[in-house]
XYZ file of C-alpha atoms in Angstrom:
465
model
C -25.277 -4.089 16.282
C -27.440 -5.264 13.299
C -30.390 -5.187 14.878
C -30.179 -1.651 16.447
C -28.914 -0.079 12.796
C -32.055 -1.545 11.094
C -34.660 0.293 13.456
C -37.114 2.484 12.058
C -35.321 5.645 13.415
C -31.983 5.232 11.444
C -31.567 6.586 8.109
C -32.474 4.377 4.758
C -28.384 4.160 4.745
C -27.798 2.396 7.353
C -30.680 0.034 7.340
C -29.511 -0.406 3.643
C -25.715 -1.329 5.541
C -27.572 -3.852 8.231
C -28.925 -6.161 5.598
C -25.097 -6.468 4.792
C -23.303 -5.903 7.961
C -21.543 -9.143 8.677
C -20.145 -9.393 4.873
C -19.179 -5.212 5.534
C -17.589 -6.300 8.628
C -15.369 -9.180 7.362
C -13.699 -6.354 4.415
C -13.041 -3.810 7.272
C -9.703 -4.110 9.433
C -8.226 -2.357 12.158
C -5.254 -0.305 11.613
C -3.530 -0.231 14.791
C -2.661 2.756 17.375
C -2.311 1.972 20.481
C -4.446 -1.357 20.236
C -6.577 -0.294 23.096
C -9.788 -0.802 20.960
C -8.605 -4.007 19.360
C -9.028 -7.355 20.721
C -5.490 -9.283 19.872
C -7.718 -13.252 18.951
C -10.861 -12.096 17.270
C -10.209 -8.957 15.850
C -8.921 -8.290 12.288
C -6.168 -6.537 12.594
C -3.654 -8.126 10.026
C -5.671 -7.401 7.197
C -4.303 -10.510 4.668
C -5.008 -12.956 7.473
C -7.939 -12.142 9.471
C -9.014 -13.003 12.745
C -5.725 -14.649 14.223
C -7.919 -17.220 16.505
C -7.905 -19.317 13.412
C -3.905 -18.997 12.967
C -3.662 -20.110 16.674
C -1.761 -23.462 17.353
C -3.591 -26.251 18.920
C -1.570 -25.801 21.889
C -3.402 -22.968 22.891
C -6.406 -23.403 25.064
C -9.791 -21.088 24.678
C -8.995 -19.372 27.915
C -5.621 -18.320 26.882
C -5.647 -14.596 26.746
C -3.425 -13.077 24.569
C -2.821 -9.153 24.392
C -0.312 -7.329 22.527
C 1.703 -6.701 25.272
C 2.192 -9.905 25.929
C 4.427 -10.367 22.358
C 6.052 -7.227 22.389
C 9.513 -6.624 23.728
C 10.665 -4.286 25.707
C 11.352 -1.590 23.018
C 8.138 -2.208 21.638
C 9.249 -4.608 18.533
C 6.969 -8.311 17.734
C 8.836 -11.075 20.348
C 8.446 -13.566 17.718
C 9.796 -16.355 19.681
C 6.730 -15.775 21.523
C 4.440 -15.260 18.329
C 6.173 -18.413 17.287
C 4.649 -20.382 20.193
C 1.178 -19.309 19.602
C 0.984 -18.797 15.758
C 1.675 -21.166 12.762
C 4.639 -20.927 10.741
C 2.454 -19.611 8.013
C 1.010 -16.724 9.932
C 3.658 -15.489 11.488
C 5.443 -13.584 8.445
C 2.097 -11.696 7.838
C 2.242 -10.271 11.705
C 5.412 -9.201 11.761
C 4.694 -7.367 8.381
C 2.107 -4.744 10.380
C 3.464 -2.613 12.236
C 2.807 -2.952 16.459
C 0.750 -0.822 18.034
C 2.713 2.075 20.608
C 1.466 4.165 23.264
C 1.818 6.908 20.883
C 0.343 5.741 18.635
C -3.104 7.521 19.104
C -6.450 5.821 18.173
C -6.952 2.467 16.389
C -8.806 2.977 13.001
C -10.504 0.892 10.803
C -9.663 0.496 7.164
C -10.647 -1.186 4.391
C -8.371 -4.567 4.113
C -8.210 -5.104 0.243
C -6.048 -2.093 -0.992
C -2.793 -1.122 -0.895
C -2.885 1.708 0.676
C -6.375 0.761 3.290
C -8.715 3.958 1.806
C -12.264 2.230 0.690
C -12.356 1.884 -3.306
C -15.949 0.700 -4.576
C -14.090 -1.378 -6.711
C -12.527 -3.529 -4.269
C -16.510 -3.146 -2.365
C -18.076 -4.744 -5.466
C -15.495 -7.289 -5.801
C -15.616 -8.396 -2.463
C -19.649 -7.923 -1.597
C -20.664 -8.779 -4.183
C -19.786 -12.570 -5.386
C -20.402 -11.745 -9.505
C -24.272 -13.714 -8.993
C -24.508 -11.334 -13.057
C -21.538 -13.912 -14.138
C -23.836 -17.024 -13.094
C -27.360 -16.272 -13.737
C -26.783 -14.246 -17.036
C -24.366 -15.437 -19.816
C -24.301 -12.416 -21.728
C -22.425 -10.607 -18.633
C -19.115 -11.384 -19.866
C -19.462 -11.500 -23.419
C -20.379 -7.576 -23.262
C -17.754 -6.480 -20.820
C -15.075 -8.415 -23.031
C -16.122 -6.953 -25.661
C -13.194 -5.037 -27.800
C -15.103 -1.642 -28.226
C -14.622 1.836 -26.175
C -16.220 1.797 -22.832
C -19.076 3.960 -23.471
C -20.605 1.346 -25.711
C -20.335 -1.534 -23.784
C -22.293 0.222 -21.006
C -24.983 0.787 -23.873
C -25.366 -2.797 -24.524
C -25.371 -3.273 -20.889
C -28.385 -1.205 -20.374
C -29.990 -2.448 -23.382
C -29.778 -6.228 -22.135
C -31.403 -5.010 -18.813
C -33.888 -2.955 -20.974
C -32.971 0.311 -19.347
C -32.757 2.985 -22.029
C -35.392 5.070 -22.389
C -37.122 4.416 -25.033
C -39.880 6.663 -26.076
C -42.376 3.885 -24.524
C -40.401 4.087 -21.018
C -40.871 8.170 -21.295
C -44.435 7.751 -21.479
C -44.049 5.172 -18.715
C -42.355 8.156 -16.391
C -44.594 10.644 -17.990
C -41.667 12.137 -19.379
C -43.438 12.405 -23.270
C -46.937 11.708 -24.228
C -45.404 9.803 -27.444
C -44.693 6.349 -27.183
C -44.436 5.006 -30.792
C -41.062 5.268 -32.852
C -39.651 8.533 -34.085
C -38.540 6.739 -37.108
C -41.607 4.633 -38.623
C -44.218 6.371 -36.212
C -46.281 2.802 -36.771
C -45.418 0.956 -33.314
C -44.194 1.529 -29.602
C -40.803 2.010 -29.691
C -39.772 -0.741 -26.869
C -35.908 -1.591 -26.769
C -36.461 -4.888 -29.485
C -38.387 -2.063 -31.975
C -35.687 0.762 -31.473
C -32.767 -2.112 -32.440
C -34.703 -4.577 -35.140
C -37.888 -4.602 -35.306
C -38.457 -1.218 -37.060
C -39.515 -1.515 -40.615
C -36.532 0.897 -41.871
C -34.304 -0.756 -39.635
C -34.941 -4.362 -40.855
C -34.404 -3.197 -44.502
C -31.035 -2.237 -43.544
C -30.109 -5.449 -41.379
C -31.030 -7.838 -44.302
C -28.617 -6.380 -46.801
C -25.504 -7.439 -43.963
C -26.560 -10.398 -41.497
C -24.414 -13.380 -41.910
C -26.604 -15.528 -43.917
C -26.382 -18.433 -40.598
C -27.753 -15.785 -38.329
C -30.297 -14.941 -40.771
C -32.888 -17.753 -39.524
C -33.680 -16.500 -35.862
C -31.981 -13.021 -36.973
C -36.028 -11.189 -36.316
C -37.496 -13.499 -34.327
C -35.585 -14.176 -30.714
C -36.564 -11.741 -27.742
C -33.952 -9.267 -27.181
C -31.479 -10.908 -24.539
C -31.052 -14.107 -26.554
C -30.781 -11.528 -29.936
C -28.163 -9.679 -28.110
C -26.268 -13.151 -26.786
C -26.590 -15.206 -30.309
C -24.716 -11.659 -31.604
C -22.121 -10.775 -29.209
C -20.590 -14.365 -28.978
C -20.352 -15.169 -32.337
C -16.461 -15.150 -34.052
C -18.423 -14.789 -37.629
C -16.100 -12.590 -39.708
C -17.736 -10.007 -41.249
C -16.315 -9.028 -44.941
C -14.206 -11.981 -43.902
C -11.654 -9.092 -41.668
C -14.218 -7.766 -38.902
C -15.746 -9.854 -36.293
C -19.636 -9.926 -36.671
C -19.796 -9.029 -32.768
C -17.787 -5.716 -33.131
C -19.743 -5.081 -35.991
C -23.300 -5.579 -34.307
C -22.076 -3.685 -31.367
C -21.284 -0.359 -33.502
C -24.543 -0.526 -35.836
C -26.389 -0.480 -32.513
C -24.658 2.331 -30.756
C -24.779 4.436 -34.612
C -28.581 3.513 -34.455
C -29.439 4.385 -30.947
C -27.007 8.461 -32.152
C -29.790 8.200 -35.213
C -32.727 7.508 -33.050
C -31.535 10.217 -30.470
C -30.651 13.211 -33.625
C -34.663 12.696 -34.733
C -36.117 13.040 -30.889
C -34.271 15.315 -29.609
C -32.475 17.314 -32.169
C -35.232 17.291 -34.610
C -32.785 16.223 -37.776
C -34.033 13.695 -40.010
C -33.626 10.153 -39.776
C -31.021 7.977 -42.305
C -30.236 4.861 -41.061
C -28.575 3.836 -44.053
C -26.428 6.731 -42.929
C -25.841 5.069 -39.555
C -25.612 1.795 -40.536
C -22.539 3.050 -42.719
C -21.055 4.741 -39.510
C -21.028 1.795 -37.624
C -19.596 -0.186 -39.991
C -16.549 2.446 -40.689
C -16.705 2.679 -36.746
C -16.548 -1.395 -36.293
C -12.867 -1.229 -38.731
C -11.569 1.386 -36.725
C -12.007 -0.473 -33.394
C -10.865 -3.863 -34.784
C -7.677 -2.411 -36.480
C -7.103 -0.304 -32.775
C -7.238 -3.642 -31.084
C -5.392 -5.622 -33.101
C -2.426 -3.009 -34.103
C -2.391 -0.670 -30.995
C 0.146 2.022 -31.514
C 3.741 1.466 -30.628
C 4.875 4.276 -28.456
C 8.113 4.918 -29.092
C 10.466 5.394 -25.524
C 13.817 7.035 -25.245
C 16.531 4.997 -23.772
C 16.318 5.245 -19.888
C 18.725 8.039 -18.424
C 21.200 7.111 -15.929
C 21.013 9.551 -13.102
C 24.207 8.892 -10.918
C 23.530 9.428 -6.896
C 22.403 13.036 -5.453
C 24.925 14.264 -3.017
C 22.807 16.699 0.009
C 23.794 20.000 1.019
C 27.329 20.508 3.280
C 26.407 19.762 6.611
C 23.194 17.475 5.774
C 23.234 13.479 5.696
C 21.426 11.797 3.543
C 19.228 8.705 4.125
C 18.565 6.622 0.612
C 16.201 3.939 1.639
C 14.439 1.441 -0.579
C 11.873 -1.641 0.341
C 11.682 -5.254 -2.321
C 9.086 -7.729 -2.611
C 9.761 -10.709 -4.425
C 7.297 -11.670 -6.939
C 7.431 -15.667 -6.443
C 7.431 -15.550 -2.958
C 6.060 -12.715 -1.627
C 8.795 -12.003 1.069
C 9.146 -8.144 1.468
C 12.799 -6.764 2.863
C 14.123 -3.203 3.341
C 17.196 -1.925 3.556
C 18.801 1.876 3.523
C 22.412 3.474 4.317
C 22.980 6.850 5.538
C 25.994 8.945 4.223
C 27.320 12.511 4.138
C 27.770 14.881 1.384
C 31.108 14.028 0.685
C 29.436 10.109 0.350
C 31.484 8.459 3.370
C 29.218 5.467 4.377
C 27.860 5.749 8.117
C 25.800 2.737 8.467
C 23.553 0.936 6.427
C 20.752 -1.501 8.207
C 18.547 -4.167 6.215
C 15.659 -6.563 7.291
C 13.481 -8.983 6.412
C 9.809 -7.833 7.817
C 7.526 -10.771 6.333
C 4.622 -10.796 3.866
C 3.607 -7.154 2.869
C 2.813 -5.241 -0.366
C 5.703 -3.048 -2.305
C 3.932 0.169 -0.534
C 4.067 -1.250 3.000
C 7.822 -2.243 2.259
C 8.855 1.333 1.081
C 7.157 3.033 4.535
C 8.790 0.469 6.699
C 12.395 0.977 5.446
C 11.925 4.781 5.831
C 10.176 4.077 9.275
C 13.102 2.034 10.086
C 15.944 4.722 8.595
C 14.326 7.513 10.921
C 14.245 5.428 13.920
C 18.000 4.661 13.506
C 19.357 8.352 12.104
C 17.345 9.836 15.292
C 19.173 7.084 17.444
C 22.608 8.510 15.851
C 21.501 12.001 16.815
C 21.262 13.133 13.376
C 20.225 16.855 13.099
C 20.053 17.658 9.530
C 18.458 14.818 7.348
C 17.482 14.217 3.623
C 15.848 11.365 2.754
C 16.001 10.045 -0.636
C 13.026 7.399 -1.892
C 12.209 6.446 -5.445
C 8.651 5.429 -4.322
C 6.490 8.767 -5.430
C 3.174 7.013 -3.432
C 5.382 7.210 -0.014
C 5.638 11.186 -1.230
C 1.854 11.904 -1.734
C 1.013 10.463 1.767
C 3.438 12.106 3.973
C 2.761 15.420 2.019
C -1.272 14.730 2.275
C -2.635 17.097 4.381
C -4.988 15.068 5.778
C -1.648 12.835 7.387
C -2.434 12.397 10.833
C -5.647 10.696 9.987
C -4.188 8.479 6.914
C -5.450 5.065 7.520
C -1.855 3.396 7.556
C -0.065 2.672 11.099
C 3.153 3.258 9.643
C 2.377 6.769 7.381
C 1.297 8.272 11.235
C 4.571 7.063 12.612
C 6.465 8.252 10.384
C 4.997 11.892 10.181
C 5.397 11.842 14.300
C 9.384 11.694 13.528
C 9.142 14.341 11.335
C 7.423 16.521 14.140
C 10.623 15.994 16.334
C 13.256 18.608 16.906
C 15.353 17.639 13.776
C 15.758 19.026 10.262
C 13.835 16.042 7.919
C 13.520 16.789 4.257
C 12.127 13.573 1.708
C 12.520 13.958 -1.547
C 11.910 11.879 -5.190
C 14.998 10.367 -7.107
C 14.998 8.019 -9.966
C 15.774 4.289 -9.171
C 19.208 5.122 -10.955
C 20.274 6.955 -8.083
C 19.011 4.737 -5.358
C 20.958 1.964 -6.034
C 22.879 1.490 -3.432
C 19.768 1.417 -0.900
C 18.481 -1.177 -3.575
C 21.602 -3.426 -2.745
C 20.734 -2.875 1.001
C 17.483 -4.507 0.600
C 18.391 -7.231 -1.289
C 21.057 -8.261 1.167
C 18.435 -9.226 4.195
C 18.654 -12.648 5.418
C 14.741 -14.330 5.204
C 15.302 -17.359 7.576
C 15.453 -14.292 10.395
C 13.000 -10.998 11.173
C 16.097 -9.637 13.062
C 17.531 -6.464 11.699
C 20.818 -6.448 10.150
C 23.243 -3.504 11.132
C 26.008 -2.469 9.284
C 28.616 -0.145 10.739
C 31.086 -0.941 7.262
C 29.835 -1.220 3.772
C 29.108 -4.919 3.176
C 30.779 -6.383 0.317
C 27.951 -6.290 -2.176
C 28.027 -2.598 -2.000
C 31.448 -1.777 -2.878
C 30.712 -1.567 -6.629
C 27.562 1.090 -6.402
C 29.861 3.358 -3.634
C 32.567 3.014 -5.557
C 30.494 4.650 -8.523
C 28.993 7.122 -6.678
C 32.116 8.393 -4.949
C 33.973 8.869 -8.840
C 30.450 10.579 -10.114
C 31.048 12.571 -7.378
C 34.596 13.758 -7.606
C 34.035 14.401 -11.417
């Protein structure tokens, strides 16, 4: 495939892509349909793993073939007794956490593996392509992107240390002005080092405020190592502000000064400027150090909403633990009066918070449909599971489990899913925390289990008030 996308014939994109297919190739993942397009070894289709060939137990021989069908039960569930035999211990948690693929399931798609929610960020692309070689070959990378200033002006300095701005010499270069000397002193080119320090008016103004031990090399070091020796050093200026911060803002208020004279036409004061950034420097330093308290209001207790007469409601809720990394749902349907019908919970393996919340509802829908429910509200205090089943792009949302649900929903049934606060989904909160992790096998509950007692108990007196 690499070869054929860099011909001659294909467009500069793609023979851009070729040069970087096989580290492209290893970030995308399939998200499974019907797994007719996937191969079940090689393939990644469990997008925290990888190709599974390399979670395979030594037991299993090269010729082996393995196909999803072969580990699925007859109701289309993960056999894990049979995953167990070809999979490591370790592995086997992060399979059962995707959901397996279904003849309904329509086409496999691929997806980007590092986010949440499988849509490509470029982000996550420059993260993962791109292994930081800025961080290793130039120092000065992290000392400007650390830098406690707005945004805007660390991508200044940025494009200063790559000489980037345009300068009234790299305008000439384009042939974008026939003027390449310095709007301010009109004596020399104006090159990045001239614009910053090397400008008669400007060095009159740096000598009255460099720290006297940055004084000796202060206007004689090429720009990158002018920029470094400034932006790392923990010099207090005044003995309050941090030399860096203040270096940073008397650049930015000179590059506004240089910009006013060539294209506004005003007149140049860099004593003006310099007085700015200074100001400018105390303002950023006292915003870092004392950011302002925002003050909240107590949170507000919202007991449990009750549906309509004649509509059960479905409160479902998914955990992840955050020093293991276990994920378990659990949910419990009741009617409006808040008599308990069943409640289920389940431990489903090694998945992010937003691939917990879309299993438990998955799960709830495949178990009120089971109970012939015809009228259902579903009640989720996840607003991300909201904004992808009410996309209207949903049939062609890159998660397995956001499809399946939305194919429920297309059944002949009454489905409504709404917000609530966490205050009112407590009780499907308690059904997730109740899963038992030494089993993937789903827990049913036909009673209330003891640990709920309490949060019905509430709910039914909120109710009758």
């Amino acid at each position: 495939m690499p070869s054929s996308i860099a011909r001659h014939s294909c467009s500069s994109l793609w023979r851009a892509l070729s040069k970087v297919w096989e580290a492209l190739l290893s970030n995308v993942a399939w998200s499974l349909g019907n797994g007719h397009s996937v191969n079940f070894l090689t393939d990644i289709w469990v997008p925290a793993l990888g190709p599974l060939r390399d979670y395979a137990r030594d037991s299993l021989d090269a010729t082996n073939h393995v196909s999803f069908g072969s580990v699925l039960t007859a109701n289309g569930d993960w056999d894990v007794a049979k995953l167990a035999q070809i999979f490591t211990e370790d592995a086997l948690p992060y399979i059962i956490g995707v959901k397996p693929p279904s003849p309904q399931g329509g086409s496999d798609r691929c997806i980007w593996r590092w986010t949440n929610h499988h849509g490509f960020e470029l982000k996550s692309a420059y993260d993962r392509c791109s292994p930081l070689i800025l961080e290793e070959t130039d120092p000065i990378w992290n000392q400007i992107w650390t830098l406690q200033v707005p945004q805007r002006i660390r991508c200044f300095l940025w494009l200063a240390s790559r000489q980037k701005l345009m300068t009234n010499l790299h305008r000439c270069r384009r042939t974008l002005s026939d003027d390449p000397y310095c709007p301010i002193c009109q004596e020399a080119e104006e090159s990045i080092i001239h614009t910053f320090r090397d400008c008669e008016r400007l060095q009159h103004v740096w000598r009255y405020i460099i720290p006297s031990s940055l004084a000796a090399s202060f206007f004689s070091n090429p720009i990158k190592v002018w920029l470094r020796q400034n932006l790392c050093s923990n010099i207090l200026f005044r003995n309050s502000i941090p030399w860096k911060i203040v270096f940073a803002a008397i650049l930015w208020q000179f590059w506004k000064c240089r910009n006013d004279v060539v294209f506004v036409g005003d007149s140049a004061s860099v004593e003006c400027a310099l007085s700015r950034g200074i100001a400018w420097a105390q303002y950023y330093n006292d915003g870092w150090l004392h950011p302002m308290q925002t003050v909240h209001a107590p949170p507000r207790t919202i007991p449990w909403q009750n549906p309509k007469h004649g509509c059960l409601c479905l409160n479902v809720d998914g955990a992840v633990s955050l020093n293991t990394g276990k994920a378990t749902i659990g949910g419990l349907l009741r009617d409006a009066a808040g008599n308990f019908i069943f409640g289920f919970s389940k431990y489903i393996g090694f998945t992010n918070s937003l691939h917990a919340e879309l299993w438990t509802l998955y799960v709830g829908l495949q178990l009120a449909w089971d109970h012939g429910v015809n009228f259902l509200q579903i009640q989720t205090d996840c607003n991300r599971v909201l904004e992808l089943l009410h996309d209207t792009n949903v049939d062609s949302c890159p998660i397995s489990l956001v499809r399946s649900i939305h194919q429920f929903w297309r059944r002949a049934w009454y489905v409504d899913l709404i917000w609530v606060p966490r205050s009112s989904n407590q009780a499907a909160d308690s059904m997730a925390r109740i899963a038992n992790c030494s089993s993937f096998d789903l827990l049913f509950f036909s009673d209330p289990p003891v640990q709920l007692h309490d949060v019905l108990t509430t709910d039914a007196l909120v109710l009758s008030l």
